[in-house]
Short mmCIF file of C-alpha atoms and ligand atoms in Angstrom, two decimals:
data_model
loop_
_atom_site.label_atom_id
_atom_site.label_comp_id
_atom_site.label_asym_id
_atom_site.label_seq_id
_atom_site.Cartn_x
_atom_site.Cartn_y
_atom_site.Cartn_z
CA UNK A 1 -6.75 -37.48 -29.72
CA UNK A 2 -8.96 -38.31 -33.00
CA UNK A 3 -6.05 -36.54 -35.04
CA UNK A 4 -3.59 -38.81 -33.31
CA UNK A 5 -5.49 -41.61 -34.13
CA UNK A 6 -6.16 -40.77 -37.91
CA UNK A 7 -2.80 -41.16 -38.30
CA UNK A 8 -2.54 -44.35 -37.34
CA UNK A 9 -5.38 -45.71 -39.21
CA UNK A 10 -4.66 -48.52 -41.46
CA UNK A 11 -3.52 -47.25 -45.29
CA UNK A 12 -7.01 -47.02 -47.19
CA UNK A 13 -8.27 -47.25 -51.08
CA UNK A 14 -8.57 -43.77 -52.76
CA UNK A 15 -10.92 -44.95 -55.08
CA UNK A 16 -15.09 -44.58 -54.13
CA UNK A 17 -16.92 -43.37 -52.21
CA UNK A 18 -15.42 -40.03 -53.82
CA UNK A 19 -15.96 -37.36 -55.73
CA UNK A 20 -16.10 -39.58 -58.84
CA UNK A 21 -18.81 -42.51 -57.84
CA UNK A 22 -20.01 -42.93 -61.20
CA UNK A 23 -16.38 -44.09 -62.77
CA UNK A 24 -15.90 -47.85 -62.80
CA UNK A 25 -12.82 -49.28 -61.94
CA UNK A 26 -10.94 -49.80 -64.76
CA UNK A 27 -11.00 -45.97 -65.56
CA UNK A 28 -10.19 -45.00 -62.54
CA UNK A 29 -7.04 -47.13 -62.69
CA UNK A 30 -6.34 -46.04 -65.97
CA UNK A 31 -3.37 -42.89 -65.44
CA UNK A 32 -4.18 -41.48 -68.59
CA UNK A 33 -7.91 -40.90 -67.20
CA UNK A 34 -6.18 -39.79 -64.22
CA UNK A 35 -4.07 -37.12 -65.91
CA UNK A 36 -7.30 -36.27 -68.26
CA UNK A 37 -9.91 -35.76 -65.31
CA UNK A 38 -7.32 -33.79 -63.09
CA UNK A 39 -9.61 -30.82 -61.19
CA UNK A 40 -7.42 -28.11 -62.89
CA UNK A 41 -10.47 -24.97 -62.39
CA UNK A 42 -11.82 -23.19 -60.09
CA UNK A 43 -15.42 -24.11 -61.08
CA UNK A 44 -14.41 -27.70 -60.63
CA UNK A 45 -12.85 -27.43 -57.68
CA UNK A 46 -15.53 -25.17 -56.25
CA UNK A 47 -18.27 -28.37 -56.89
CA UNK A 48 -16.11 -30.62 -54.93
CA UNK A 49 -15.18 -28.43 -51.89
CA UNK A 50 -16.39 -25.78 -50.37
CA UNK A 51 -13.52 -22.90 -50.54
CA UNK A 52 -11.83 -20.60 -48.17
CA UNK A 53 -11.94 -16.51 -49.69
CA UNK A 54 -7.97 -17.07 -49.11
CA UNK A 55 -8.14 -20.22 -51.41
CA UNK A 56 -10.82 -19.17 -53.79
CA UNK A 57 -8.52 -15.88 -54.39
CA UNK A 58 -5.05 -18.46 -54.58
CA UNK A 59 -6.54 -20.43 -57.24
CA UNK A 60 -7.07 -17.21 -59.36
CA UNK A 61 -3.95 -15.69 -58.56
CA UNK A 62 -2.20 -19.51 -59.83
CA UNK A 63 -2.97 -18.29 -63.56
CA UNK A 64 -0.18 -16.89 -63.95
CA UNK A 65 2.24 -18.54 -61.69
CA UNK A 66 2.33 -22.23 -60.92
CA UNK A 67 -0.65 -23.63 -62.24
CA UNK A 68 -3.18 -25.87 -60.13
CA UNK A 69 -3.91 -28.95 -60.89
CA UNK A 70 -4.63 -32.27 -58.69
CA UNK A 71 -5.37 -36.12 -60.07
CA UNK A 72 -8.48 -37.33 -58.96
CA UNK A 73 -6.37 -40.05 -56.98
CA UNK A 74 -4.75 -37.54 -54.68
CA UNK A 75 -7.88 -35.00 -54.55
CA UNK A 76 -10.35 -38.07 -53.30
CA UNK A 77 -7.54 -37.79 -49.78
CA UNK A 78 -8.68 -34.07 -49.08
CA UNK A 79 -10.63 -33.99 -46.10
CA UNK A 80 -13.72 -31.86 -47.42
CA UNK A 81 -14.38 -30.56 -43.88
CA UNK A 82 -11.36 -29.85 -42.82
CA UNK A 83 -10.10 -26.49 -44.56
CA UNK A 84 -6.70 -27.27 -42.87
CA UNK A 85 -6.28 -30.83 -44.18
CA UNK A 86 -2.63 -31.09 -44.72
CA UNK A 87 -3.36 -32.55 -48.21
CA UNK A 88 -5.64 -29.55 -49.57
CA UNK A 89 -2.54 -27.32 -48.24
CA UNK A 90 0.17 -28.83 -50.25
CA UNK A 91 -2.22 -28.52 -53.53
CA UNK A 92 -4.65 -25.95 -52.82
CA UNK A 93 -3.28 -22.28 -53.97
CA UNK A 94 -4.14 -19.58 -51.30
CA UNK A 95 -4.08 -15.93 -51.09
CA UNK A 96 -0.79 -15.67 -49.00
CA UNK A 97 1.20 -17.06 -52.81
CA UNK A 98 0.87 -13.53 -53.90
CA UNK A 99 2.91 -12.09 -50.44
CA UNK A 100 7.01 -12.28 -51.19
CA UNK A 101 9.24 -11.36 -48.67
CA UNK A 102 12.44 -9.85 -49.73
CA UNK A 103 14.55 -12.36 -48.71
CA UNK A 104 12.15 -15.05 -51.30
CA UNK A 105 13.65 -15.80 -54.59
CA UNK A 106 12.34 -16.92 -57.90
CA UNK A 107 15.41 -19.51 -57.96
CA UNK A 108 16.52 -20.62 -54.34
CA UNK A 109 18.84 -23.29 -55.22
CA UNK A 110 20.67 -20.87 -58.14
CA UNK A 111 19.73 -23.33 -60.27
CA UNK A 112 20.44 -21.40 -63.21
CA UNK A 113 23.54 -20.09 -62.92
CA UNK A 114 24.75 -23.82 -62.79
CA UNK A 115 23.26 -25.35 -66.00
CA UNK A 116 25.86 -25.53 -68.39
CA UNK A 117 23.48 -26.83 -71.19
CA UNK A 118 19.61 -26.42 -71.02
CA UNK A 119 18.52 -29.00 -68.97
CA UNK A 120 21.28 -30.19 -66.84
CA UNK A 121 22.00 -28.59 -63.58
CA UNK A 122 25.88 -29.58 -62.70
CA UNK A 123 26.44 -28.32 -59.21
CA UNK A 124 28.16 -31.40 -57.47
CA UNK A 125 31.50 -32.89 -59.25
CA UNK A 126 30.28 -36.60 -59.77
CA UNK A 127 26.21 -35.79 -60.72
CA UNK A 128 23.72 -34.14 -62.35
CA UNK A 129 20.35 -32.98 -62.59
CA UNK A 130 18.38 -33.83 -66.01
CA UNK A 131 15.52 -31.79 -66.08
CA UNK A 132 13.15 -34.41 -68.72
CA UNK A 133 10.11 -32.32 -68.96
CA UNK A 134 8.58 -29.03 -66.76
CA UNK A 135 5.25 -30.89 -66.62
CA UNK A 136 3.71 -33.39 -63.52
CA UNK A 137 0.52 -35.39 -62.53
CA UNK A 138 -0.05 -32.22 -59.62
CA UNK A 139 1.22 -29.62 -58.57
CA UNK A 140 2.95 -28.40 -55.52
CA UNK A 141 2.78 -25.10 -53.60
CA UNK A 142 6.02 -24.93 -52.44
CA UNK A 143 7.51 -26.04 -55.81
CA UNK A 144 11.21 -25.16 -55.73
CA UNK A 145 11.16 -24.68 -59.53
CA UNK A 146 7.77 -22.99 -59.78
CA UNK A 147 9.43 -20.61 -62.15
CA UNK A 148 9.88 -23.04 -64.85
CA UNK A 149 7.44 -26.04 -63.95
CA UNK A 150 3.82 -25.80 -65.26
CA UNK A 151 4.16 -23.67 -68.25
CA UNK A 152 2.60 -20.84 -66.72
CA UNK A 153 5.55 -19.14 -64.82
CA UNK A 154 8.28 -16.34 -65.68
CA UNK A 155 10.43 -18.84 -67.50
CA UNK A 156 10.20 -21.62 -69.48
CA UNK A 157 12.26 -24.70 -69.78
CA UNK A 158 13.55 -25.71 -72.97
CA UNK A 159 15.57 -28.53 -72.27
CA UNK A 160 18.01 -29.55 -75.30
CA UNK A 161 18.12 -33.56 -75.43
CA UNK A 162 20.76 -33.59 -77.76
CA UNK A 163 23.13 -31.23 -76.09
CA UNK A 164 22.53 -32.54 -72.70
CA UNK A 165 23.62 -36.24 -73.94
CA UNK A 166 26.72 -34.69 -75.61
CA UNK A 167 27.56 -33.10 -72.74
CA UNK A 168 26.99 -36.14 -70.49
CA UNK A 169 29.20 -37.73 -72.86
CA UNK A 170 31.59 -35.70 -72.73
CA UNK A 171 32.21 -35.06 -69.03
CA UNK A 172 33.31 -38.95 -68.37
CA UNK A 173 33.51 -37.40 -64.34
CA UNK A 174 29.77 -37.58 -64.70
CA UNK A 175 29.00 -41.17 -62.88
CA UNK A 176 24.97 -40.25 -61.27
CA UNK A 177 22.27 -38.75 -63.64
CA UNK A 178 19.45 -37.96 -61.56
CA UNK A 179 15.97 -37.51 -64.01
CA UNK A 180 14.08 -34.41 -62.56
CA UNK A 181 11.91 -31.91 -63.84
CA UNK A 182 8.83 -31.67 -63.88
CA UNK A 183 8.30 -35.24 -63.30
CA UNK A 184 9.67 -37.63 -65.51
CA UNK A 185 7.32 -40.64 -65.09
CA UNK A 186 4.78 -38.40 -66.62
CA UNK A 187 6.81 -39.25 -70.06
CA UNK A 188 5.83 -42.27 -72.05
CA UNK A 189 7.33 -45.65 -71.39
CA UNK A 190 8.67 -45.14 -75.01
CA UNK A 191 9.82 -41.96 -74.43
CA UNK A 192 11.42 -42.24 -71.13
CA UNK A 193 12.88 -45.97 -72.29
CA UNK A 194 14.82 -44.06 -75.14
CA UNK A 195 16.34 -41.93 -72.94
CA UNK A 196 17.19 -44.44 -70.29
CA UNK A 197 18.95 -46.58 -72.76
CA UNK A 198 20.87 -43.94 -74.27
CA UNK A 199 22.35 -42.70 -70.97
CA UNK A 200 23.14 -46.47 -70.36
CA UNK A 201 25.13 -46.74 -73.69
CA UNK A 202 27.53 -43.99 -71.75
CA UNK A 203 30.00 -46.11 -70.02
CA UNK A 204 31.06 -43.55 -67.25
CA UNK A 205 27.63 -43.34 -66.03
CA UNK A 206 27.13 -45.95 -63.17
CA UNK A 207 23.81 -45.03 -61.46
CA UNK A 208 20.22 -44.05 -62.78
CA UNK A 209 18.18 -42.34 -60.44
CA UNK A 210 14.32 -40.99 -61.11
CA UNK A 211 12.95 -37.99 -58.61
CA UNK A 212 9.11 -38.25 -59.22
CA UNK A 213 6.03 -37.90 -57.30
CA UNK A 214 4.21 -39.53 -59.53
CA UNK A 215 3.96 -43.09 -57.47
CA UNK A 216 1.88 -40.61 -55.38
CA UNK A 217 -0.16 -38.43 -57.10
CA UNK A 218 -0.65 -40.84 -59.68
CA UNK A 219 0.15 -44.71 -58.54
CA UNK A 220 -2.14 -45.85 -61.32
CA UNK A 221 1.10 -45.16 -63.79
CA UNK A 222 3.42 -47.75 -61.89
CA UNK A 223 2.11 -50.39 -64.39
CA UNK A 224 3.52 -53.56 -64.34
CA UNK A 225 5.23 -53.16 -68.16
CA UNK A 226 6.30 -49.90 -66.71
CA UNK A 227 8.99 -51.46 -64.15
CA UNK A 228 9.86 -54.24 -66.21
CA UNK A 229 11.05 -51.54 -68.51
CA UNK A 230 12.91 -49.73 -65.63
CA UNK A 231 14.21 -53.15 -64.97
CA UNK A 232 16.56 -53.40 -68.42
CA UNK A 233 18.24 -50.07 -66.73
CA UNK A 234 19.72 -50.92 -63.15
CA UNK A 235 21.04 -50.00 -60.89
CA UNK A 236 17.96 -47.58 -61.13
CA UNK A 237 17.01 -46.25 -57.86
CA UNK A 238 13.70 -43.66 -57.73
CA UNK A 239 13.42 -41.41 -54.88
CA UNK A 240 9.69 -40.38 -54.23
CA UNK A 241 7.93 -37.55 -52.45
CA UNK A 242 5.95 -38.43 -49.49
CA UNK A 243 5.02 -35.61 -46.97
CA UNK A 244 1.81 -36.62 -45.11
CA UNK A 245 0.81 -40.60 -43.87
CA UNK A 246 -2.40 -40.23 -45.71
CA UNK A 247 -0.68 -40.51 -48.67
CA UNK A 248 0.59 -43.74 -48.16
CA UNK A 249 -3.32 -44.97 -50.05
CA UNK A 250 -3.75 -48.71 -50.59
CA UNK A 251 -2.37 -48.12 -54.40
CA UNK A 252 0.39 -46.48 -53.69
CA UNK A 253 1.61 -48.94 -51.52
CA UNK A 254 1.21 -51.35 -54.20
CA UNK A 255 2.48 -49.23 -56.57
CA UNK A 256 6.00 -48.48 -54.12
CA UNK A 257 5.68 -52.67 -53.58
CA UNK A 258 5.39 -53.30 -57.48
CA UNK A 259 8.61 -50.90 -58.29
CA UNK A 260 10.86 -52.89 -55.55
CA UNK A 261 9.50 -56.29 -56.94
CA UNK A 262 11.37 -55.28 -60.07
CA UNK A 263 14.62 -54.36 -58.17
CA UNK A 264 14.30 -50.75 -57.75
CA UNK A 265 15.58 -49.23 -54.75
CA UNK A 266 13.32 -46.70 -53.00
CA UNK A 267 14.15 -43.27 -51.44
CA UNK A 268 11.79 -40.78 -50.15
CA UNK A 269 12.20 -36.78 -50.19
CA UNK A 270 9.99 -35.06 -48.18
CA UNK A 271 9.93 -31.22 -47.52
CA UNK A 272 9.23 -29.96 -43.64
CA UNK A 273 6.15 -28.03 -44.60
CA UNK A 274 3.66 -25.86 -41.62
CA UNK A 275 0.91 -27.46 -41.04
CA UNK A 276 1.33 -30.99 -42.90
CA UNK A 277 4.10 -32.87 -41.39
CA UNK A 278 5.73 -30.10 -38.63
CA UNK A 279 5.71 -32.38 -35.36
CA UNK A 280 7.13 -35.41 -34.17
CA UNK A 281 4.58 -37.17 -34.18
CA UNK A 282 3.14 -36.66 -38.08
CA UNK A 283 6.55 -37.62 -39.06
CA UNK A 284 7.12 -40.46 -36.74
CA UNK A 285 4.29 -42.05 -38.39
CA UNK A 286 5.11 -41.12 -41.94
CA UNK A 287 8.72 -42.59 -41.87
CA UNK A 288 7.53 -45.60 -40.36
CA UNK A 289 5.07 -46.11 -42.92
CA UNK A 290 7.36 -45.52 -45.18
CA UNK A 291 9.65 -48.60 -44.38
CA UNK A 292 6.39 -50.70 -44.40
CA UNK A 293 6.15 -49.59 -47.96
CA UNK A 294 9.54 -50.64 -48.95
CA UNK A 295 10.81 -46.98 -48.87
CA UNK A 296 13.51 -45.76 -46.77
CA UNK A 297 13.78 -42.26 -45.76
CA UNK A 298 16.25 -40.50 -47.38
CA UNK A 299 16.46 -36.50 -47.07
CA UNK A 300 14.32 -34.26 -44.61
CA UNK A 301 14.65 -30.69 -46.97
CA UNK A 302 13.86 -27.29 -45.02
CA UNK A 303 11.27 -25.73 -47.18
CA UNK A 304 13.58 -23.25 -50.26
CA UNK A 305 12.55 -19.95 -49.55
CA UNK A 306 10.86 -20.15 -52.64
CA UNK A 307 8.69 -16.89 -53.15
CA UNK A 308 5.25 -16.94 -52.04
CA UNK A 309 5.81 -19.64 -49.45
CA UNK A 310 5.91 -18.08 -46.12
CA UNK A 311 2.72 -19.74 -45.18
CA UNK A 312 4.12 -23.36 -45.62
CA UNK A 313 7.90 -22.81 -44.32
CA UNK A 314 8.05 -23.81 -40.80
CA UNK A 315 12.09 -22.79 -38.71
CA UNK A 316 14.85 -24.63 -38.35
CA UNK A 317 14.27 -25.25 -35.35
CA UNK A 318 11.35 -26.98 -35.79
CA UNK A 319 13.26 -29.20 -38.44
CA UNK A 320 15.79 -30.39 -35.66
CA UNK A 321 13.26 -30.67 -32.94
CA UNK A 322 11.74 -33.46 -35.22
CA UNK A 323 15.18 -35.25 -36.14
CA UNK A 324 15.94 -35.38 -32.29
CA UNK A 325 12.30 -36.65 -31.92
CA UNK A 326 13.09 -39.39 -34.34
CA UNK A 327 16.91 -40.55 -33.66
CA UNK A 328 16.79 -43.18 -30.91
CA UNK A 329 13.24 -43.12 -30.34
CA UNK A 330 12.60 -45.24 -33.96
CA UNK A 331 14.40 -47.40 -36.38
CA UNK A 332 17.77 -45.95 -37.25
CA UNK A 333 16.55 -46.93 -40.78
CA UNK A 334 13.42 -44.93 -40.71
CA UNK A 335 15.36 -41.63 -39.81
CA UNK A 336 16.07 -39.24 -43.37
CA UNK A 337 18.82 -36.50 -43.38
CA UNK A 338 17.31 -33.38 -42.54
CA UNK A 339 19.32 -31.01 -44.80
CA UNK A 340 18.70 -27.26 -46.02
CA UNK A 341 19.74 -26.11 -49.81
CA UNK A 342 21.82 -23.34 -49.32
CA UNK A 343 20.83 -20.47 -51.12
CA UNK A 344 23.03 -19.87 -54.05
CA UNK A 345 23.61 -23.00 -55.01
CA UNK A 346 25.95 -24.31 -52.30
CA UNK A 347 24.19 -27.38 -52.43
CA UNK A 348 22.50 -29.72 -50.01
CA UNK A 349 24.34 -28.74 -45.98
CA UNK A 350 23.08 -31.43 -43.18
CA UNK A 351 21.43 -30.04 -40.05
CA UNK A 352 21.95 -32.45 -36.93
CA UNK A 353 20.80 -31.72 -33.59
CA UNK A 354 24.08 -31.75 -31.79
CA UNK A 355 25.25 -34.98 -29.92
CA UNK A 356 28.93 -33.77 -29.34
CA UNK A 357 29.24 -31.66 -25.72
CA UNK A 358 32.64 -31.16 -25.57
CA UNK A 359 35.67 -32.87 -27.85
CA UNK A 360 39.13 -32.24 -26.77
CA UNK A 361 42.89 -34.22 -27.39
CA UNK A 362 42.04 -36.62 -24.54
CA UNK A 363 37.83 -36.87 -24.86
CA UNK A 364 34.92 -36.40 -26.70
CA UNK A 365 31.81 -35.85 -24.48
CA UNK A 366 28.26 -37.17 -25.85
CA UNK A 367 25.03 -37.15 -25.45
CA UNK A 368 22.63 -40.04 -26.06
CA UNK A 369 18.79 -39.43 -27.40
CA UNK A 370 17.60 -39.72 -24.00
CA UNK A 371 19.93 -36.94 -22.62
CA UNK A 372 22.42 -39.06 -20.91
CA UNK A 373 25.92 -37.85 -21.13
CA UNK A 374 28.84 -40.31 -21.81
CA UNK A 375 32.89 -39.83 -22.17
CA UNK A 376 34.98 -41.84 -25.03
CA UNK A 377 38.71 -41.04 -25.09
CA UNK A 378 40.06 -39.92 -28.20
CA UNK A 379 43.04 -40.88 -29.66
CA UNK A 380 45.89 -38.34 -29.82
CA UNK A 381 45.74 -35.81 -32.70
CA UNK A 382 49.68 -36.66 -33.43
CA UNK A 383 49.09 -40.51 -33.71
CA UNK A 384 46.01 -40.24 -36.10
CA UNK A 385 47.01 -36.82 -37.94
CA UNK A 386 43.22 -35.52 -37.44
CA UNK A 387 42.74 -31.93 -36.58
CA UNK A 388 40.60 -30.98 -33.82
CA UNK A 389 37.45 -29.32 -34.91
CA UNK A 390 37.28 -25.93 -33.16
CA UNK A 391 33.84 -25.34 -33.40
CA UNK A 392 33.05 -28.25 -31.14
CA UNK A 393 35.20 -27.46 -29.09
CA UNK A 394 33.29 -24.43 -27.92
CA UNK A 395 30.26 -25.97 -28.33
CA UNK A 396 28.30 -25.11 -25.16
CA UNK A 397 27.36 -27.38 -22.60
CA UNK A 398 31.14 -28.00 -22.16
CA UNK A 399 30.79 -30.76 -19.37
CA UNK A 400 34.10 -32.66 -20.16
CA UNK A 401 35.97 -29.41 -18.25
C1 PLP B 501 19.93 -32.88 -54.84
C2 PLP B 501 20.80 -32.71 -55.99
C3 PLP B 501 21.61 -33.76 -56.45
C4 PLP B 501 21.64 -35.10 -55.76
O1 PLP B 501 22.18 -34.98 -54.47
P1 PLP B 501 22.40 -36.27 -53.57
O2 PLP B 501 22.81 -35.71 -52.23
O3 PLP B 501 23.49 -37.07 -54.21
O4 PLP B 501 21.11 -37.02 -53.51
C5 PLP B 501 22.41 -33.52 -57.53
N1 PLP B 501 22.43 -32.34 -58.15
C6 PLP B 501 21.68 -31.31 -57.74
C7 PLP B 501 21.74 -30.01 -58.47
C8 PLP B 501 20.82 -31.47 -56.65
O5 PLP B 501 20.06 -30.44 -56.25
#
């Protein structure tokens, strides 16, 4: 029951009592003390927390693959006592990074084989990824571009600004440019206000969207002369990365509250990860704590099989179980697409649990959340031209027959 309750405890301030009570205030709200006094060694982390072998071996073995590194905001939510605290697993390295399966890849998402020009992944017709930097405030375990982010991996990226704005230019079916990396927000206001304004001067390009986690790892950054810049650019939307309630701090609720003050629309991405947010009732709380922080849910992503990751990738299964455990039972607002990126690069495929029983000429047969089964007639195929979907059809629990 205590767990249970935890969850529901009212958002609180990262800052003191900590692992930093000598720093006054207006350091710790300073980002760029954040970013310089990030635990990024294994001595330092070692003085704060007292280590699994399996971590103490992970953060080693991190050298040379994704490197570790945590803001003193976001460390200051580890439970010290808890060596399962589902913060310490999404930024703690352990032992079990070094295991890869043979179905684990180095780049899940074929990310690669669709970047035309360094820096820009073009996978979808309409939108793009822009890939601003390979750096962020913290990292990730289950970073889907571990390979490149960091600067410690097998690759490197070497994004080329002035190719990737001719070739925006030049592909007028471009109309989204999502900024990715890395995390942009980790650029400079200058820096990331140059390249805002020239993707505005492209007229095909309607929408401005930021993918950062940075409002979370580092809220400290979401100054108020930072949105007002972001405010010359809309429609801007930013879609965050929020996997656990506990990271839903005091600041970062003002920092979420402070970005849609200035207009921007918020999004959240989190990824279904064992042992942080894998039951109904972690994420219940999450998403609605979400929507009291302005943010509405807006993708659910199975974990990539991203190698190395085994440990933190919970089944599909699971994933549905939890949308089921949402739809119905919670705000229709407060319930994200739970979707899996095909390997390969086929792009982002929704997983629903199934509400269709049976759909013929004359019915469709439905369930509601609560199990109850209900008939609507359909309208024939030759008045509205539709096809009939086969595979529902055969879907079992045919009671319509
Ligand atoms: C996720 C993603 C997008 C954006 O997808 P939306 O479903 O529009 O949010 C665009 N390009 C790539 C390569 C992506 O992975």
């Amino acid at each position: 029951m205590d767990a249970v309750e935890n969850l529901h405890e009212k958002a609180f301030r990262s800052y003191a009592p900590g692992h930093w009570p000598e720093i006054p205030p207006e350091q710790w709200n300073d980002w760029k003390w954040q970013l310089r006094n990030r635990v990024t060694t294994l001595e330092s982390l070692e003085k704060k927390i007292h280590l699994t072998p399996e971590e103490r071996a992970g953060v080693i073995l991190s050298g040379n693959k994704l490197a570790f590194a945590v803001t003193p905001h976001y460390f200051n939510l580890i439970d010290p006592e808890d060596a399962n605290c589902p913060i310490r697993r999404q930024v703690v390295p352990r032992i079990e990074e070094g295991n890869t399966a043979p179905w684990e890849l180095a780049d899940p998402c074929g990310e690669d084989s669709h970047m035309p020009v360094p820096g820009i992944v073009h996978r979808y017709p309409d939108r793009v990824l822009f890939l601003v930097t390979d750096r962020c405030a913290s990292y990730c375990r289950y970073c889907t571009r571990a390979r490149v982010v960091s600067g410690v991996g097998e690759q490197e990226l070497h994004t080329d600004f002035e190719e990737a704005f001719r070739y925006l230019e030049t592909h007028t079916g471009i109309r989204d440019v999502l900024l990715s990396g890395g995390d942009a927000l980790l650029l400079s206001d200058g820096k990331l206000e140059q390249i805002l304004a020239r993707l505005r001067a492209i007229p095909h390009i309607e929408f401005l969207r930021i993918g950062s986690r940075v409002p979370i790892f580092l809220p400290q950054r979401i100054t108020p002369e930072f949105c007002k810049m972001l405010q010359k650019y809309h429609p801007l939307w930013m879609s965050v990365h929020v996997n656990h309630p506990r990271e839903l701090t005091t600041e970062v609720k003002e920092a979420l509250w402070r970005l849609a003050d200035h207009g921007v629309p918020l999004g959240n991405q989190s990824v279904l990860l064992a042992g942080v947010n894998d039951s109904v009732e972690v994420m219940k709380t999450l998403v609605q704590k979400l929507l009291q922080s302005r943010v509405r849910p807006y993708y659910l992503y199975q974990c990539d099989p991203i190698r190395g990751t085994s440990h933190l990738r919970t089944s599909v299964a699971k994933g549905i179980e939890i949308i089921e455990g949402l739809r119905g039972h919670t705000s229709g607002y407060a319930i994200p697409q739970y979707v899996i990126d095909a390997p390969g690069g086929g792009g982002k495929v929704p997983i629903n649990p199934s509400y269709v029983l049976y759909h013929d000429e004359e019915k469709v047969v439905i369930r509601n959340y609560e199990g109850k089964v209900f008939e609507y007639p359909e309208l024939a195929a030759e008045k509205t031209g539709a096809n009939l979907r086969d595979d529902v059809k055969c879907a079992s629990g045919c009671r319509g027959k």
